[in-house]
Short mmCIF file of C-alpha atoms in Angstrom, two decimals:
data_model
loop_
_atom_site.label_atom_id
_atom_site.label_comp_id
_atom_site.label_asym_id
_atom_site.label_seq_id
_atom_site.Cartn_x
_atom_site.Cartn_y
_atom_site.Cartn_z
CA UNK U 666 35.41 11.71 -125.11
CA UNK U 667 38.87 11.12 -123.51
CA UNK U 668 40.24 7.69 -122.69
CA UNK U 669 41.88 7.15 -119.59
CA UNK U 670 43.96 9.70 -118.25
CA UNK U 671 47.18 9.25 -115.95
CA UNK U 672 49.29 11.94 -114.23
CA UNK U 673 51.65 12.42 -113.97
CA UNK U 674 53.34 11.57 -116.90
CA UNK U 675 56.64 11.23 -115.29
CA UNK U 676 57.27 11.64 -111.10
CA UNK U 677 60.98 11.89 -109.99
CA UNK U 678 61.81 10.83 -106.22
CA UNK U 679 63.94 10.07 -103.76
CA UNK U 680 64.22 7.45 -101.86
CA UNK U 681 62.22 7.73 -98.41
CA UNK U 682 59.61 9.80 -100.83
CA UNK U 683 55.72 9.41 -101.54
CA UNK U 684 54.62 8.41 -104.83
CA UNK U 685 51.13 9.05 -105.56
CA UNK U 686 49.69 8.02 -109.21
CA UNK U 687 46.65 9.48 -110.35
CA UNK U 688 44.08 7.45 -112.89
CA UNK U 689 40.97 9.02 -114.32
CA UNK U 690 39.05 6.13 -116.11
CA UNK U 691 37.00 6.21 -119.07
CA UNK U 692 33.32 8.60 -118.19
CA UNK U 693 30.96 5.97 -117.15
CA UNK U 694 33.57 3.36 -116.41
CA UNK U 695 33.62 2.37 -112.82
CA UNK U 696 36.44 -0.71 -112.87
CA UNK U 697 39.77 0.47 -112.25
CA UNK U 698 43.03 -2.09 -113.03
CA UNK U 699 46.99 -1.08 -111.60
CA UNK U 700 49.39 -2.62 -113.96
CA UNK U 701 53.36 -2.40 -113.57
CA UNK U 702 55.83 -2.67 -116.12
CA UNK U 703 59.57 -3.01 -115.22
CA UNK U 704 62.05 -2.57 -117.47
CA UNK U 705 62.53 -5.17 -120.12
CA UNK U 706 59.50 -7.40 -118.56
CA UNK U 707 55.98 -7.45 -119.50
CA UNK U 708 53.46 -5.53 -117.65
CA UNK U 709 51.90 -7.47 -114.10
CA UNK U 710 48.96 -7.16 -111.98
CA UNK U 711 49.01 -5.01 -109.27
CA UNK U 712 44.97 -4.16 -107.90
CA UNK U 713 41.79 -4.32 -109.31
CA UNK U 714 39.35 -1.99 -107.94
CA UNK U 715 35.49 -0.79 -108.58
CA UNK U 716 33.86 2.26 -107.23
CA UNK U 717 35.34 2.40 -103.53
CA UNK U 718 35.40 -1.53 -103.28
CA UNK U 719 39.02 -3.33 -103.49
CA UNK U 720 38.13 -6.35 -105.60
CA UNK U 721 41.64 -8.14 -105.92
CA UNK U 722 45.04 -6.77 -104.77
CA UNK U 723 46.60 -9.92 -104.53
CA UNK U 724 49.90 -8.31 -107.15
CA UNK U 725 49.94 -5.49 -104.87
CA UNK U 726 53.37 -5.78 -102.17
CA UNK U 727 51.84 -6.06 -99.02
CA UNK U 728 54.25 -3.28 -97.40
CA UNK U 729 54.08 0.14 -98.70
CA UNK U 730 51.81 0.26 -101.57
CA UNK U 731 48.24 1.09 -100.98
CA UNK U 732 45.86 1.94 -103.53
CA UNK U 733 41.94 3.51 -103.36
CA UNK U 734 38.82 4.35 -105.57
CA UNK U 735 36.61 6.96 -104.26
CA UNK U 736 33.11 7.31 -105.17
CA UNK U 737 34.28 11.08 -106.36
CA UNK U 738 37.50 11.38 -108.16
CA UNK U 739 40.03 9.69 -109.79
CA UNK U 740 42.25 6.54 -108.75
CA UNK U 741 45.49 6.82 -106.22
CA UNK U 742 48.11 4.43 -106.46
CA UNK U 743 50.24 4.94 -103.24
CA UNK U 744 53.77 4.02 -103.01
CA UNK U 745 55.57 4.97 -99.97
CA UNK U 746 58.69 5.65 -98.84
CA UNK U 747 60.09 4.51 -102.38
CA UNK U 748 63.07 2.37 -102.98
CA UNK U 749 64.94 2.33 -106.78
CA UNK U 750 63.60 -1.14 -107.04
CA UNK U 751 60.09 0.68 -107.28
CA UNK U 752 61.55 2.62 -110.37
CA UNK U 753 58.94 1.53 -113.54
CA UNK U 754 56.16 2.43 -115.48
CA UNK U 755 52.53 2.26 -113.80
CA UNK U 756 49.96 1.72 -116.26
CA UNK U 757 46.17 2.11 -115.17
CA UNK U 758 43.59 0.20 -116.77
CA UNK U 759 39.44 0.32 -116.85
CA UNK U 760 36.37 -1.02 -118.22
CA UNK U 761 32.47 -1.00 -118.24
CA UNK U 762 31.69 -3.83 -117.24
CA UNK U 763 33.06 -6.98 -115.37
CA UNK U 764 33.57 -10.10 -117.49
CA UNK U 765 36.30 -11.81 -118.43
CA UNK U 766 35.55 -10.93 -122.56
CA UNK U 767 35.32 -7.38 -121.74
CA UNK U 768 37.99 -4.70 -123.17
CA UNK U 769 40.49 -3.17 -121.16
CA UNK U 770 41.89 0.72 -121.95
CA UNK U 771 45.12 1.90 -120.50
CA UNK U 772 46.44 4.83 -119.82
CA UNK U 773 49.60 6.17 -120.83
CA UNK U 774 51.21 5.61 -117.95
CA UNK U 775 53.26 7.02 -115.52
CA UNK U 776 56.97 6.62 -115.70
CA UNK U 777 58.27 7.02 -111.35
CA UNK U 778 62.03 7.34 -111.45
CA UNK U 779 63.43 6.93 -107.94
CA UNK U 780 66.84 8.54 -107.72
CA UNK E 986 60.24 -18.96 -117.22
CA UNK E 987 57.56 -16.50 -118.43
CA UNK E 988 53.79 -18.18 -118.83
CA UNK E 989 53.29 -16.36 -122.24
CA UNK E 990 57.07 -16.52 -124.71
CA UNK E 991 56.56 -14.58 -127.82
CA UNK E 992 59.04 -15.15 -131.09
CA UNK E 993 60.84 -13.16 -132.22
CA UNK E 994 62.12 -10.56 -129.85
CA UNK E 995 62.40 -8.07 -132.51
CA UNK E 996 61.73 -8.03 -136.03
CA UNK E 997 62.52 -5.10 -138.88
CA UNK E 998 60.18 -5.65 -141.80
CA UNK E 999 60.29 -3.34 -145.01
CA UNK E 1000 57.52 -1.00 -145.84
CA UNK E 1001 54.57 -3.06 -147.37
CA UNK E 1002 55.81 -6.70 -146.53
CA UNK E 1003 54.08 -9.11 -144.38
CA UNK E 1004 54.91 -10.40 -141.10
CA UNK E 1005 53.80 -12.88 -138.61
CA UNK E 1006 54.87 -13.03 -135.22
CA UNK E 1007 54.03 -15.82 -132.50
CA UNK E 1008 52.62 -16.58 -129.05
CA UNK E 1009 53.33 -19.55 -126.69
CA UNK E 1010 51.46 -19.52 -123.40
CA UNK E 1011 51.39 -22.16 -120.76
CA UNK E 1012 48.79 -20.08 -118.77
CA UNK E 1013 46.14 -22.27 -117.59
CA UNK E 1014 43.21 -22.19 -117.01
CA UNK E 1015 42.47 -20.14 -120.05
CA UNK E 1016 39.51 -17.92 -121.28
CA UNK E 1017 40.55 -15.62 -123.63
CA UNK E 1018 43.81 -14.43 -125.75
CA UNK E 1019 43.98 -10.87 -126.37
CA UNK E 1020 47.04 -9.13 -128.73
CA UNK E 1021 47.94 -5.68 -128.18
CA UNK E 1022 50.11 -2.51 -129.68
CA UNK E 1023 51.88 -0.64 -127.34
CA UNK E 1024 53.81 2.21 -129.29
CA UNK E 1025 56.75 3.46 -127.42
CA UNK E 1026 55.77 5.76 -124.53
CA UNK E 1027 52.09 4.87 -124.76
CA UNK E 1028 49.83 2.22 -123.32
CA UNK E 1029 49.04 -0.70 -124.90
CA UNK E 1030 45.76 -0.81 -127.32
CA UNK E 1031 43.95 -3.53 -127.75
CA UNK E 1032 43.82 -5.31 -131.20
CA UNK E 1033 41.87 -8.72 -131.00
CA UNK E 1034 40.53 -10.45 -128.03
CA UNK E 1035 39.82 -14.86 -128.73
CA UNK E 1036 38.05 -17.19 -126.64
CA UNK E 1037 38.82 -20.53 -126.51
CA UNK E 1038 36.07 -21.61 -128.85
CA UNK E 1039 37.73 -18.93 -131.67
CA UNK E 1040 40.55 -19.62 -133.94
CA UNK E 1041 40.84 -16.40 -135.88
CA UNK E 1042 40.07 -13.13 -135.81
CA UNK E 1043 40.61 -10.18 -137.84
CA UNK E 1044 40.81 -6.61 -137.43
CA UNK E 1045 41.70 -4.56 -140.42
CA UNK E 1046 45.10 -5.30 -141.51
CA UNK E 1047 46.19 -7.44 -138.34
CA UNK E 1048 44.59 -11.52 -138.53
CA UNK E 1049 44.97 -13.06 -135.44
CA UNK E 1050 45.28 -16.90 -134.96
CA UNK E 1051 44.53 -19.25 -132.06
CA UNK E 1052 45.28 -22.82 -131.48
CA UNK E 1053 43.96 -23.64 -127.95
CA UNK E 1054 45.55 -27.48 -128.13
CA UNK E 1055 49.02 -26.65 -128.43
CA UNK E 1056 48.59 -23.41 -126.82
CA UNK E 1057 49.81 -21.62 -129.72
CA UNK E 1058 48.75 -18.22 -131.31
CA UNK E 1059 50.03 -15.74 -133.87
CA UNK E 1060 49.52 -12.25 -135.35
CA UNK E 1061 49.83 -11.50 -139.03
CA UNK E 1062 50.44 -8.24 -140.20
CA UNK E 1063 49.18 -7.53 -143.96
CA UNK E 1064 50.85 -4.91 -146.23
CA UNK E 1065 52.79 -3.24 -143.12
CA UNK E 1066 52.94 0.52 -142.84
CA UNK E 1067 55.57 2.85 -141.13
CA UNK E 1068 52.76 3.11 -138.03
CA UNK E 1069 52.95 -0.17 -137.29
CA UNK E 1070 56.22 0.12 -135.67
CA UNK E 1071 55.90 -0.82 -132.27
CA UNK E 1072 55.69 -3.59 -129.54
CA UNK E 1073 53.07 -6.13 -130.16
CA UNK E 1074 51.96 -7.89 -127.18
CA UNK E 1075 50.10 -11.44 -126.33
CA UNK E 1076 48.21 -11.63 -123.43
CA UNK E 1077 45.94 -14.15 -121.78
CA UNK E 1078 43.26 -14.16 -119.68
CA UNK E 1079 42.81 -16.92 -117.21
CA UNK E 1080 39.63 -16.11 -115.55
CA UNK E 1081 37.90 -14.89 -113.05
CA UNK E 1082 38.59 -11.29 -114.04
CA UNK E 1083 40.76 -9.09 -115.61
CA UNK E 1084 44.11 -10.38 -114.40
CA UNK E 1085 45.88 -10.51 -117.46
CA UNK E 1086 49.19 -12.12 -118.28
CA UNK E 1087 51.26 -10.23 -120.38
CA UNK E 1088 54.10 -11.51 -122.56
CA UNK E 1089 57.17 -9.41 -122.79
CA UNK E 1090 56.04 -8.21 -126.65
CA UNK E 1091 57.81 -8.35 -129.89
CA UNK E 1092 59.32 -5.36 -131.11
CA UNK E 1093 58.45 -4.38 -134.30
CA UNK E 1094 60.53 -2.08 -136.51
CA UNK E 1095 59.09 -1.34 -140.31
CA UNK E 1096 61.22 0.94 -142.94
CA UNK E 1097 61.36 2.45 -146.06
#
């Protein structure tokens, strides 16, 4: 019965590079959340997604980032051509159910290092 | 100036000992609070999640606390243990979703 599952773990790139984050949610959970955490600050909203419907991407940047839900398959947050100021940790997020009571699980995140 | 401010920044606690750390949000409008663990290199777990119309809640050793008219909340920690170590955050929910506000966490450090 995993939780949700991020890869990878850690993604190295330069600038000019693709970044693309993976997010498996919970089995049966079909809401997907993008969180970002830079360094020292507390994590933000990025895109909210269910099953191959973007519901709110209003924390996404409007200019490279681009993010997706397919009916088969996992998340794919989408960064490209990455700058350092991209460098943090991307945390994905899902639930059951839509509602504002209803618990979110994360991931473990995926730390993108742009060198 | 951050919507949720949590006090202290960091905190070091001996094994067994108490400890209550606090919550100050100006995030409006508001439908739940939610406090979370986040261990180092993990993601955060939740630990209690308050509506408006709740002003504690308890899970195990962690009692949560919410004061909706001044805004206020706080998370005690009973009888701490070496695995509590880690960054306890407050979050709120305004609505309309899950577009949570995070606060920036309080680190907490507990030793022998």
């Amino acid at each position: 019965n995993a939780g949700v599952m991020q890869n990878p773990r850690h993604l190295v790139r330069r600038r000019g590079q693709e970044a693309r984050l993976r997010c498996s949610p919970v089995k049966g959970h079909s809401h997907v959340y993008w969180y970002r955490q830079l360094p020292e600050e507390g994590l933000k909203f990025m895109v909210y997604l269910q099953k191959e419907n973007i519901i709110d991407e209003s924390g996404m940047p409007k200019e490279r980032f681009s993010a997706e839900f397919p009916k088969e398959g996992p998340s794919i947050l989408r960064i490209q051509q990455v700058v350092r100021g991209d460098s943090a940790a991307y945390f994905c997020a899902s639930s059951s159910l839509v509602g504002d009571n209803e618990k979110l699980f994360f991931g473990s995140g995926t730390q993108l290092s742009v060198l | 100036k951050n919507q949720v401010e949590q006090s202290p920044q960091s905190l070091i606690i001996l094994e067994g000992k108490n400890c209550t750390l606090q919550c100050n949000y100006t995030v409006s409008p508001f439908s739940n609070l939610r406090w979370y663990k986040q261990d180092t290199g993990r993601g955060p777990v939740s630990l209690t999640i308050m509506t408006f119309s709740e002003n504690t809640k308890s899970n195990g050793r962690y009692t949560a606390t919410l004061d909706a008219d001044t805004k206020q909340s706080s998370l005690h920690i009973t009888a701490s243990q070496l695995s509590d170590s880690a960054s306890y955050i407050c979050v709120v929910n305004p609505g309309g979703g899950n577009k949570l506000t995070f606060g920036t966490g309080t680190q907490l450090k507990v030793e022998l």
